[in-house]
Coordinates of C-alpha atoms in Angstrom, one line a residue:
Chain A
X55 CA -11.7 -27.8 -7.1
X56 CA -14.9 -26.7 -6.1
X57 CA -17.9 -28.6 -5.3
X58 CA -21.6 -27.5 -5.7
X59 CA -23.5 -27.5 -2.7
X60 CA -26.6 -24.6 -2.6
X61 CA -28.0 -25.7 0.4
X62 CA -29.3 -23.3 3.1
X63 CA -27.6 -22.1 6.0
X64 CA -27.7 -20.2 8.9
X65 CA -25.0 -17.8 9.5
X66 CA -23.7 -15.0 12.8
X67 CA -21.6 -12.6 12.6
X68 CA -20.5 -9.1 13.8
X69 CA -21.0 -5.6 11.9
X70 CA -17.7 -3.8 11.6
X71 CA -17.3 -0.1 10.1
X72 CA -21.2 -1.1 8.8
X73 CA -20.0 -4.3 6.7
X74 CA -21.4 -7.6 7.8
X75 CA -18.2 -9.7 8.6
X76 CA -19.7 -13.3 9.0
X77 CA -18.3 -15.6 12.5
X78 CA -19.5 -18.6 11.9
X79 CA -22.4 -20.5 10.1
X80 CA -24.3 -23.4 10.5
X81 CA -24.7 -26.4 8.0
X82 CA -26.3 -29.8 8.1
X83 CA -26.5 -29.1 11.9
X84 CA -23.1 -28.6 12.7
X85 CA -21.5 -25.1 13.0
X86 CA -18.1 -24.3 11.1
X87 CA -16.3 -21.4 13.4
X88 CA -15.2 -18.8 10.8
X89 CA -11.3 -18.9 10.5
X90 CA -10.5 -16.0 7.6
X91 CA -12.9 -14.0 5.9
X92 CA -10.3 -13.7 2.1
X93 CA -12.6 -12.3 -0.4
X94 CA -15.9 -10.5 -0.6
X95 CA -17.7 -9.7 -3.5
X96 CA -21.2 -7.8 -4.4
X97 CA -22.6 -9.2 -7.8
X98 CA -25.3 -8.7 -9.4
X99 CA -28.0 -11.5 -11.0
X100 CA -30.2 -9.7 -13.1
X101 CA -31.7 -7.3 -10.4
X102 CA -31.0 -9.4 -7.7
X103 CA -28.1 -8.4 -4.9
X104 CA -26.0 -10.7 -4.1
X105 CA -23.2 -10.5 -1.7
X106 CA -20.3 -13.6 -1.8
X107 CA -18.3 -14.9 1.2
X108 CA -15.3 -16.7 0.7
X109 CA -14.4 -18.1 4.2
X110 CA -11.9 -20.6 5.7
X111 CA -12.7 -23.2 8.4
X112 CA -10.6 -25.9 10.1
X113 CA -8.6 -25.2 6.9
X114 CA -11.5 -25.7 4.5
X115 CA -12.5 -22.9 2.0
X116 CA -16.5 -22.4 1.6
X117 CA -18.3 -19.8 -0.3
X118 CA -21.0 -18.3 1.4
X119 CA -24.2 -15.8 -0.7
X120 CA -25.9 -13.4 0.7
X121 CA -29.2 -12.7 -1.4
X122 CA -29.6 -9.0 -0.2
X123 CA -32.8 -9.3 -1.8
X124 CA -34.7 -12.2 0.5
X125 CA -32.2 -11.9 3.2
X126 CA -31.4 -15.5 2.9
X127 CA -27.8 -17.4 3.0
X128 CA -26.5 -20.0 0.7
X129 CA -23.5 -22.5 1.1
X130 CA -22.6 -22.3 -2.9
X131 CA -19.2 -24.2 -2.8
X132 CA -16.7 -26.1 -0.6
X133 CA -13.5 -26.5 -2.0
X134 CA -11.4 -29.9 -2.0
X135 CA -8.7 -31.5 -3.4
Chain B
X285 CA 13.3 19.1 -29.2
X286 CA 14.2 19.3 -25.4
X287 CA 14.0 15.8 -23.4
X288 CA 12.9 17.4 -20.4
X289 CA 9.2 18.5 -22.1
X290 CA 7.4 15.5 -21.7
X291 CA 4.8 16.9 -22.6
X292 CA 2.1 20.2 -22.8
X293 CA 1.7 19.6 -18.9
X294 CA 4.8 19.1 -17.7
X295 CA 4.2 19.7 -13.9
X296 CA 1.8 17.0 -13.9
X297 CA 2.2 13.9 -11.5
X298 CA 0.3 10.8 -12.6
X299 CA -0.1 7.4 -10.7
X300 CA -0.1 4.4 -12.6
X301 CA -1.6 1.4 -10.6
X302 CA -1.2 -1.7 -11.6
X303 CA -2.5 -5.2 -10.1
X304 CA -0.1 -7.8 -10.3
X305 CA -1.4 -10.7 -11.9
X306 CA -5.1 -9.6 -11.0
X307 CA -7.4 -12.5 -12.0
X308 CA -4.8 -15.3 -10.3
X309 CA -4.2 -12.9 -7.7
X310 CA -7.7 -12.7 -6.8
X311 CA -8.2 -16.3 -7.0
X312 CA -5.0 -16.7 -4.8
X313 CA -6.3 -14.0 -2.6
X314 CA -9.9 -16.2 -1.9
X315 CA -8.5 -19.5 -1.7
X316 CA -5.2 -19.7 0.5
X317 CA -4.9 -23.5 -0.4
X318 CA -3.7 -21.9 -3.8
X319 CA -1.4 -19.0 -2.6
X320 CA 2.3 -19.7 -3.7
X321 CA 0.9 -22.4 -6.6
X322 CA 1.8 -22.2 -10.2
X323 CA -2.2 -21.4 -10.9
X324 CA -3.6 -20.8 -14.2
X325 CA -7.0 -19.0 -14.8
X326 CA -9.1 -20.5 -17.8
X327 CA -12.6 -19.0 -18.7
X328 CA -14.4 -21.9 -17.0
X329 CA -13.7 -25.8 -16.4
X330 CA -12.3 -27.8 -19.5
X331 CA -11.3 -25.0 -21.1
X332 CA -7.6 -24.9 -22.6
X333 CA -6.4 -21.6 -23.3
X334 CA -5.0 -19.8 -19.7
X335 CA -6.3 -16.1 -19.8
X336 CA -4.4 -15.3 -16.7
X337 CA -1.3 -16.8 -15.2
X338 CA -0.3 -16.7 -11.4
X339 CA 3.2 -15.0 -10.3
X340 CA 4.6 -18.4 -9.9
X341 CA 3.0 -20.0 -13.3
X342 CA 4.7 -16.8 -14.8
X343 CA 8.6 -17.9 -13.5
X344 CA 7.9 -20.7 -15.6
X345 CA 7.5 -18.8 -18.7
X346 CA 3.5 -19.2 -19.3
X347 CA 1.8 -16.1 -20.1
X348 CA -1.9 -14.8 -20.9
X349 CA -3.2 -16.9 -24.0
X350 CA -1.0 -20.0 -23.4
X351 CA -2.3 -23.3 -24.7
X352 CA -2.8 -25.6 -21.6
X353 CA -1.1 -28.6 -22.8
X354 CA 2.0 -26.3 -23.5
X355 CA 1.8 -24.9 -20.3
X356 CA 1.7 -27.9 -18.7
X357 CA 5.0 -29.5 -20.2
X358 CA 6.5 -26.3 -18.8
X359 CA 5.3 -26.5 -15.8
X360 CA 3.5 -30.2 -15.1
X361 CA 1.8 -29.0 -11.2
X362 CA -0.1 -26.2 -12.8
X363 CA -3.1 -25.9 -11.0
X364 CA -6.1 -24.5 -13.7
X365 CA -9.0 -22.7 -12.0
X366 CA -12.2 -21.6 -14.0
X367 CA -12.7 -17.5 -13.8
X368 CA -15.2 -15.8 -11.7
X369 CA -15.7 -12.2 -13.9
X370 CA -18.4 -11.3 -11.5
X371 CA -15.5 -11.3 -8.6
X372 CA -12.9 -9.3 -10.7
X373 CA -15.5 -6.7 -11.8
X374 CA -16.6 -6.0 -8.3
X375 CA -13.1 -5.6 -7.3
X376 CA -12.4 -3.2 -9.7
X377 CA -15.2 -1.4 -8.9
X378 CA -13.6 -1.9 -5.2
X379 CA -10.2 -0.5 -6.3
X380 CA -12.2 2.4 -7.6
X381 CA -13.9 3.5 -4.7
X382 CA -10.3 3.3 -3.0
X383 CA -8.9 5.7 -5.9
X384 CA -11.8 8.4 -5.4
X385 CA -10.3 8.6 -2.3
X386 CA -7.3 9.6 -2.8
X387 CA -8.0 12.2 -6.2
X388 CA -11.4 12.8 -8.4
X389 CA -9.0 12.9 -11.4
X390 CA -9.2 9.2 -11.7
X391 CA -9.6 6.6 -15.0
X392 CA -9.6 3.3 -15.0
X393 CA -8.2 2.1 -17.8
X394 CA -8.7 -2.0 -17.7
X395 CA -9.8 -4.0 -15.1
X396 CA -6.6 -4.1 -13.2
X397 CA -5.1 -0.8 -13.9
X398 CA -6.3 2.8 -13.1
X399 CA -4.4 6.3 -13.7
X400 CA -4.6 8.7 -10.6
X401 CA -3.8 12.4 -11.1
X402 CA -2.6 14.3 -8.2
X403 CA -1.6 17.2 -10.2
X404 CA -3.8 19.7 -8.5
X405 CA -3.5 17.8 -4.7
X406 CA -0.4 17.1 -4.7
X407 CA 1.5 19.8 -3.5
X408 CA -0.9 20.1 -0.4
X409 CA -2.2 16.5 0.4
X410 CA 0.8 14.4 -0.9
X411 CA 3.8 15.7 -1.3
X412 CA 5.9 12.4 -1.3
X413 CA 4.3 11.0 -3.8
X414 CA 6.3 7.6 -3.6
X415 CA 4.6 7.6 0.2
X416 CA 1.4 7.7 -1.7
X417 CA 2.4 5.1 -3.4
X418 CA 3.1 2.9 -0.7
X419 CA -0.4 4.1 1.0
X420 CA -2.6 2.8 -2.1
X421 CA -0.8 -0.3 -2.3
X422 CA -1.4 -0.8 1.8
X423 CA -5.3 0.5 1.0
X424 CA -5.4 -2.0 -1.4
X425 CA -4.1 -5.0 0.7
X426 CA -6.4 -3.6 3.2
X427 CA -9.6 -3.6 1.2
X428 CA -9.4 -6.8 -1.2
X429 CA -6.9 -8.7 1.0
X430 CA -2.9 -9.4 2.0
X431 CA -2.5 -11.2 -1.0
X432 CA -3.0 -8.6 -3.7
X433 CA -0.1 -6.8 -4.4
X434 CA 0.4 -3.7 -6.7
X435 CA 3.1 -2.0 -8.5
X436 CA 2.8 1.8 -8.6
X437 CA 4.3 3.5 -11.4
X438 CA 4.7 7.3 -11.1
X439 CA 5.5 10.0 -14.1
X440 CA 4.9 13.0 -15.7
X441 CA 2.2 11.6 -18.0
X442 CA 0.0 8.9 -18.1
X443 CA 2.6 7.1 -20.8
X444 CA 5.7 7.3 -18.4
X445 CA 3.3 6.6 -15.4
X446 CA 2.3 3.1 -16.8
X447 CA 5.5 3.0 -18.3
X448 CA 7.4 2.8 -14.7
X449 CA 4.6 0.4 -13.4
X450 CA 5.2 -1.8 -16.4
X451 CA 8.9 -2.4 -15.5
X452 CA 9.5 -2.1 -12.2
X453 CA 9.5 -5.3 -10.2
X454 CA 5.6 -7.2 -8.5
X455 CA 4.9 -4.7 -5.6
X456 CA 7.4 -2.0 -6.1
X457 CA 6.7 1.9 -6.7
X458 CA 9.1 3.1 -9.5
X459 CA 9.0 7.0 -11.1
X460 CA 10.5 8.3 -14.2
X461 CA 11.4 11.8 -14.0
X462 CA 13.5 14.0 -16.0
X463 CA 16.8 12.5 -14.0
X464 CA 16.2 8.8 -15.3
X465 CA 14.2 10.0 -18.3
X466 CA 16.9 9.1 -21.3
X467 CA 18.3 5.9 -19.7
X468 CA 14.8 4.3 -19.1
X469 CA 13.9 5.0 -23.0
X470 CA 17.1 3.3 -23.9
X471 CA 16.8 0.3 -22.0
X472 CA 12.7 0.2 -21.7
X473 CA 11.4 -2.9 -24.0
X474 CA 9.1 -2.6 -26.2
X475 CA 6.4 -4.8 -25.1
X476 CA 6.6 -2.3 -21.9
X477 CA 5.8 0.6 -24.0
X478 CA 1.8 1.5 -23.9
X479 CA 0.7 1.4 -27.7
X480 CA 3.3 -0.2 -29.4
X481 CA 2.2 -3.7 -30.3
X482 CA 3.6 -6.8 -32.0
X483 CA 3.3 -6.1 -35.5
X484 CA 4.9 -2.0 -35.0
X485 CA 7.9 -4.0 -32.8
X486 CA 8.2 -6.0 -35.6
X487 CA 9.0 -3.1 -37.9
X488 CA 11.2 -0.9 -35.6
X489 CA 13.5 -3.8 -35.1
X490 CA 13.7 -4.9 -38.8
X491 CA 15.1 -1.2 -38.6
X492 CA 17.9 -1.9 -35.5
X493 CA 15.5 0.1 -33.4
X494 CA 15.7 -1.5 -30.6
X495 CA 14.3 1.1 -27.6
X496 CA 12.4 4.2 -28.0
X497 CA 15.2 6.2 -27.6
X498 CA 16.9 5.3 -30.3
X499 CA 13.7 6.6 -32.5
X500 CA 15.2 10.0 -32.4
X501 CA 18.2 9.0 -34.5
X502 CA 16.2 8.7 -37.0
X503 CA 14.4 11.4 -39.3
X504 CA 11.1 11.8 -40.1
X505 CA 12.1 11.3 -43.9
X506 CA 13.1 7.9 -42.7
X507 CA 10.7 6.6 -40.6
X508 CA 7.6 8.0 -42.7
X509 CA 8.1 5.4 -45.4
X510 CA 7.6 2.4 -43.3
X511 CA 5.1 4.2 -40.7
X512 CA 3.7 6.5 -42.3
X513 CA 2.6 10.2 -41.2
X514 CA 0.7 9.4 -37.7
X515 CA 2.7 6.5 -36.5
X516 CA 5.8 8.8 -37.2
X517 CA 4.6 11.4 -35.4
X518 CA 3.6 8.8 -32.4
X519 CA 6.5 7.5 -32.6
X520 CA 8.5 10.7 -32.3
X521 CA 6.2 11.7 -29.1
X522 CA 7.0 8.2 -27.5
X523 CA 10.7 8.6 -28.1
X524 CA 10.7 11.7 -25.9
X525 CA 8.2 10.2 -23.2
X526 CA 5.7 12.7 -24.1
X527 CA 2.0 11.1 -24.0
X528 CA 0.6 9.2 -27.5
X529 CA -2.8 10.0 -29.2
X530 CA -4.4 6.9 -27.7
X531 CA -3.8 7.9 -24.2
X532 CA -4.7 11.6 -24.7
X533 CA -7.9 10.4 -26.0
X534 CA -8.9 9.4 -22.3
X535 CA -9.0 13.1 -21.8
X536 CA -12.2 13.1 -24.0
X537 CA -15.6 12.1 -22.5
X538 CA -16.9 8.4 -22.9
X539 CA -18.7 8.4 -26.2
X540 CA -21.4 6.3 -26.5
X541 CA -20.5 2.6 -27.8
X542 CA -20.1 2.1 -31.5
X543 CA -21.2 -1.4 -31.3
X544 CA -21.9 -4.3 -28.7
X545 CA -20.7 -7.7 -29.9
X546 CA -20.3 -11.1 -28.3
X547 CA -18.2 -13.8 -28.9
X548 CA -17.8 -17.2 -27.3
X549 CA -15.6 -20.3 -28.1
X550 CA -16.8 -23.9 -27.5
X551 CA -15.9 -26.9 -25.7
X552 CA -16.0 -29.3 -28.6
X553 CA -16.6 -29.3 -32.6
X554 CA -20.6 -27.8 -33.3
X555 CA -22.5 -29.5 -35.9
X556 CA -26.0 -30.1 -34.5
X557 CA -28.1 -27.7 -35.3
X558 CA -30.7 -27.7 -32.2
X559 CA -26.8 -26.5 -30.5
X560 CA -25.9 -24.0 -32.8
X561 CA -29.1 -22.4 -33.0
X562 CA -29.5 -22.3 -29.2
X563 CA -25.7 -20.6 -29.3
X564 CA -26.4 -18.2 -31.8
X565 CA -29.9 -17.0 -29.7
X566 CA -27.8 -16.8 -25.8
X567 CA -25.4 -14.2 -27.8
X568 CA -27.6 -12.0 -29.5
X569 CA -29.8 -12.1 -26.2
X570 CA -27.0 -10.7 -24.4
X571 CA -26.3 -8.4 -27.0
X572 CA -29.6 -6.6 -27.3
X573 CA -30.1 -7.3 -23.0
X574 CA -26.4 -4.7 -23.0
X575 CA -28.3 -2.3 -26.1
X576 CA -31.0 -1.9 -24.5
X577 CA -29.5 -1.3 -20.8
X578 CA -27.5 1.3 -22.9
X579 CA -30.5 2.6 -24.1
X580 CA -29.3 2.5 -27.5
X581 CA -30.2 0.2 -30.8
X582 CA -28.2 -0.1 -34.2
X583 CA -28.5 -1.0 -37.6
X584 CA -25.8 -2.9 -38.6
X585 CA -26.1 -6.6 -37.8
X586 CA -23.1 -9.6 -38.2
X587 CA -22.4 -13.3 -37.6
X588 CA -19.2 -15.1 -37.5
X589 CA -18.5 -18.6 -37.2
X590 CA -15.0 -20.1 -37.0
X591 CA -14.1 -23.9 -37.9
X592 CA -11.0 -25.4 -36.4
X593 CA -8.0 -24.0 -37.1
X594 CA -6.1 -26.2 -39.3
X595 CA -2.6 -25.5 -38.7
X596 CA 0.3 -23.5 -40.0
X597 CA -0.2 -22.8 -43.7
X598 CA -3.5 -23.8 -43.9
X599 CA -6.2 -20.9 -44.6
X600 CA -8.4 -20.3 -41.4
X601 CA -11.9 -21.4 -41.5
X602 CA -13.9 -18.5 -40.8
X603 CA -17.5 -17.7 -42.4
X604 CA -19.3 -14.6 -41.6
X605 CA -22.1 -12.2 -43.2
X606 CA -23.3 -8.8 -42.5
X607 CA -26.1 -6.7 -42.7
X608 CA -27.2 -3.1 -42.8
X609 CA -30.6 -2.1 -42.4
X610 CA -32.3 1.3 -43.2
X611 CA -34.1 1.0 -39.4
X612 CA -32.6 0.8 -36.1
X613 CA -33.1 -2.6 -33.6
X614 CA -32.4 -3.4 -30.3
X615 CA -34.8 -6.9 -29.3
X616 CA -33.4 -9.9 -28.9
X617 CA -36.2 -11.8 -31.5
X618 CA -35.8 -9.3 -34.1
X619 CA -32.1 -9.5 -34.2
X620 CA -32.4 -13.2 -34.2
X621 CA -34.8 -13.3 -37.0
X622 CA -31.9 -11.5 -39.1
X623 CA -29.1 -13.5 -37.9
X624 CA -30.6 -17.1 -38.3
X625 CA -33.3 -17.2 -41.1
X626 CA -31.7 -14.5 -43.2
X627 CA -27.6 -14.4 -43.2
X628 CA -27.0 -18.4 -41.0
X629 CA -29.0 -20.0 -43.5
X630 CA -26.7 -18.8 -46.0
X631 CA -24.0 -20.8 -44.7
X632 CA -23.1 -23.7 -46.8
X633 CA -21.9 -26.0 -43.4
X634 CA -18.7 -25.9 -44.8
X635 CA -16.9 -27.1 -41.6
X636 CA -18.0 -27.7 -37.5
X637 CA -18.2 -24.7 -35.6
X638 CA -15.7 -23.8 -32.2
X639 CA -16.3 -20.1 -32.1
X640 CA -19.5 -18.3 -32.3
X641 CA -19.6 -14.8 -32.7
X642 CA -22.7 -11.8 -33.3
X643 CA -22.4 -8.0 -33.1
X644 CA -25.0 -5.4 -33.6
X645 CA -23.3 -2.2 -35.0
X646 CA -23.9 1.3 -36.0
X647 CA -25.6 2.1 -32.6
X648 CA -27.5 5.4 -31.4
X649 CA -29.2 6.9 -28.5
X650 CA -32.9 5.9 -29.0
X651 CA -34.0 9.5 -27.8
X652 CA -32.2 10.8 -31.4
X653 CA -34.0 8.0 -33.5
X654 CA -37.4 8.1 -33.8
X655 CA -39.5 5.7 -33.1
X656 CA -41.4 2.7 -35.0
X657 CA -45.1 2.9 -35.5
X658 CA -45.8 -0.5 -36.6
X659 CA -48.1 -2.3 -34.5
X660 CA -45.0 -5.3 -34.6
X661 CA -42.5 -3.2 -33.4
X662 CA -44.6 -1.7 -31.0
X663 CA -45.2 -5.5 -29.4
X664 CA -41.2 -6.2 -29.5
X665 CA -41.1 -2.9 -27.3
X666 CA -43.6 -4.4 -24.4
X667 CA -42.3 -7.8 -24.9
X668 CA -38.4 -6.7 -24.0
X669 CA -39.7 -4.3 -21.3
X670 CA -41.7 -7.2 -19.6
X671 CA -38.6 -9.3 -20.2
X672 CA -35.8 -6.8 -18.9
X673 CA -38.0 -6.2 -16.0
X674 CA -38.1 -9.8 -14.7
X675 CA -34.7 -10.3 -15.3
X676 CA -33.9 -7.1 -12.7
X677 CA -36.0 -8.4 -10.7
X678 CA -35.8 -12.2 -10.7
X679 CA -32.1 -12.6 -12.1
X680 CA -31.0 -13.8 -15.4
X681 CA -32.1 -16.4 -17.5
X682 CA -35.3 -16.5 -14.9
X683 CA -37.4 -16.0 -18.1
X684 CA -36.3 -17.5 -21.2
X685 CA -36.8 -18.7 -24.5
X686 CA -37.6 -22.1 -25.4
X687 CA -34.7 -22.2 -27.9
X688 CA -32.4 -22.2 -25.0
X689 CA -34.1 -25.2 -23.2
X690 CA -32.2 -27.7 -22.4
X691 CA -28.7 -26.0 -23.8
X692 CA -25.7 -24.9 -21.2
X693 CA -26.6 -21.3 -20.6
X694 CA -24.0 -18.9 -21.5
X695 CA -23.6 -16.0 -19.1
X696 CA -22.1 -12.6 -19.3
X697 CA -18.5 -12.3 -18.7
X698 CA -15.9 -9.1 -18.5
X699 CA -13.0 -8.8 -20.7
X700 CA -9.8 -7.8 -18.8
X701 CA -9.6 -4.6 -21.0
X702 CA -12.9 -3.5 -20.2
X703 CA -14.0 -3.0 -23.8
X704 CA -17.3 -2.6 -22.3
X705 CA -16.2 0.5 -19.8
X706 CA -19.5 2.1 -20.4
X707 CA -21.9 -0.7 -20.0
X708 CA -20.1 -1.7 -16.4
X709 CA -20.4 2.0 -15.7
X710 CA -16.8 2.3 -14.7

């Protein structure tokens, strides 16, 4: 199951045939190298733009947000079981 | 009648895409530590009732609607994952965009299925339509990921399209053409035929019809006594593979919709009032926040509350009022007002509430209806238009009423048959 984390992170990545495709992010100081990009998703909060990441590192799923709107990043959710 | 007319455009070729087992897919798809599980989808944590069941859950008999516990005693490593609507609707909209493509003569007709006519490209851009097939279901891996699969039915209409899509195997591209036309109708099962449901199966088996084809054995002196004159005549058009009303209807433009309503079920039993209330308000907010988006308000306003349901035998326990007003309303407190001091407080608390649900009915453009003068109504205008504008711009829920303090917000969700086609702009 998921756990809840919103906290802020940093993230890099590359643009490829103009999508952002995140690399790797940084969280609590240490950086997770991005292992498969499976899902992304543009939602909507109201108004506000949001674009969702689901990423795998060292075997880990997290989901990442975008807020298109202040340009900030998220870590939503780390999965565990 | 001749079995090769399938129908007033014969020469048409229709795509009928289908995502296999789209919300588990999807979840499958974003989270590889669930690909090859048994995985049901419920509507959000705690929940019971599985609204979409993985490929693998499905070998082990569970389907859309089962009961958890059930499920579970079929298949005890279920895995149950809460649904992310927000995710599905964006990658239907994704699988739209990836349609467009291919042909402007596209519908989508529910979240995880979309009809594609090539009639008019096909003889120039895709002359092997079974490539084309293969191509969107390739397109489709390569936009929302490796794990989504599709099956691809191709016909003659939209009704043998789906049809072919409907029984050919996860991830296959089947057509029905006039060669395999007669054979598919007599071995087709019902509950793979678009538009005939439960309750119509039930009657065309009490007769020993047990595939479409075998409809045409029978008269219309026969079958209009238990059907009656349009489901004969549906009937009749299905058992040749020619296109049903229903479907030809999605030639017709997207009225405006009839009515908005909102329905939720519960975690527990709802007695408290403080809850109920707070319920009650998050549904009607929605409803009027969709109206109003619509640009649209309505005149007929209705509450339902259901109790537990008791068991086999035992009348439901369902209490719900209407009302029809002489003015049009589309704001949240207005609506409220109706639903909670004048028909709720009718209710005699006859039994605790699991499933809440409001509707606001008999809806119009607001350009045809003309306008309140009243100072009040007047307020209600610049108090939504303050409201709907923070919520665009700060997100939902950002401004609230205090009647929702302290309760779990209920959000927005899709419904896999996109009953709300209009609203999502699809």
């Amino acid at each position: 199951m998921f756990q809840r984390i919103a906290e802020k992170i940093e993230v890099a990545g590359v643009y490829k045939n103009t999508e952002f495709i995140p690399r790797k992010f940084q969280w609590r100081h240490r950086v997770y190298q991005i292992d498969e990009l499976t899902l992304i998703s543009d939602i909507k909060d109201g108004g506000i733009r949001k674009r969702l990441y689901s990423v795998t590192s060292r075997g880990n799923l997290y989901r990442l947000c975008f807020n298109r709107d202040s340009e900030s990043w998220l870590l939503e959710e780390v999965w565990y079981e | 009648m001749n079995n090769t007319t399938f129908n007033n455009a014969s020469t048409s070729t229709i795509l009928h895409v289908d995502i296999n087992s789209y919300f588990a897919t999807l979840q499958q798809q974003e989270n590889p530590h669930l690909r090859g599980r048994p995985i049901g989808v419920v509507k959000d944590e705690g929940r019971s009732c599985i609204i979409a069941a993985s490929k693998e859950a499905k070998k082990f008999g569970i389907k859309t609607g089962a009961d958890l516990p059930e499920a579970r005693l079929r298949c005890p490593d279920l895995l149950t994952i809460p649904a992310q609507f927000d995710r599905y609707l964006d990658a239907t909209r994704r699988l739209k965009k990836i349609f467009t493509q291919i042909a402007p003569a596209i519908t989508i007709y529910s979240l995880d299925e979309a009809f594609i006519d090539i009639s008019d490209c096909q003889q120039h851009l895709y002359p092997d339509s079974h490539r084309l097939g293969r191509q969107i279901q390739q397109l489709i891996k390569n936009d929302l990921g490796e794990w989504v699969t599709a099956s691809v039915g191709i016909g003659p209409n939209r009704f043998l399209a789906k049809m072919a899509s409907e029984i050919s195997p996860p991830e296959s591209v089947f057509e029905i053409n006039h060669h395999n036309l007669d054979a598919v109708l007599a071995e087709v099962k019902f509950n793979d035929v678009c538009g005939i449901g439960y309750q119509l199966e039930k009657k065309l088996l009490k007769m020993g019809i047990t595939h479409p084809y075998l409809i045409r054995l029978y008269s219309n002196d026969d079958l209009l006594p238990i059907f009656g004159p349009f489901w004969t005549k549906e009937l009749k058009k299905m058992a040749y593979g020619q296109e049903p009303h229903h479907l030809e209807l999605l030639n017709e433009p997207l009225p405006h919709m009839k009515s908005v309503g909102r329905s939720i079920t519960g975690y527990k039993l709802y007695d408290n009032e403080q809850e109920i209330k707070s319920i009650l308000y998050n549904l009607t907010e929605e409803v009027t926040h969709k109206v109003r988006q619509m640009k649209l308000a309505g005149r007929a306003v209705n509450v339902s509350l259901f109790g537990q349901n008791r068991g086999w035998g035992q009348a439901p326990q369902i209490w719900h009022q209407h009302l029809t007003l002489k003015y049009y309303l589309r704001h949240t407190q207005e609506m409220f007002q109706l639903i909670y001091d004048q028909l709720y407080r009718n209710w005699q608390r006859e039994f605790k509430v699991i499933k809440f649900g409001v509707r606001l009915g008999m809806l119009e453009p607001v350009a045809e209806i003309n306008p309140s003068l009243l100072p009040e109504a007047q307020q209600q205008e610049k108090i939504s238009a303050a409201k709907d504008y923070l919520t665009e711009k700060y997100g939902l829920f950002t401004l609230r009423s205090g009647v929702l303090l302290n309760q779990p917000l209920i959000r927005p969700e899709v419904t896999g048959f996109l009953g709300d086609k209009t609203y999502h702009q699809l």
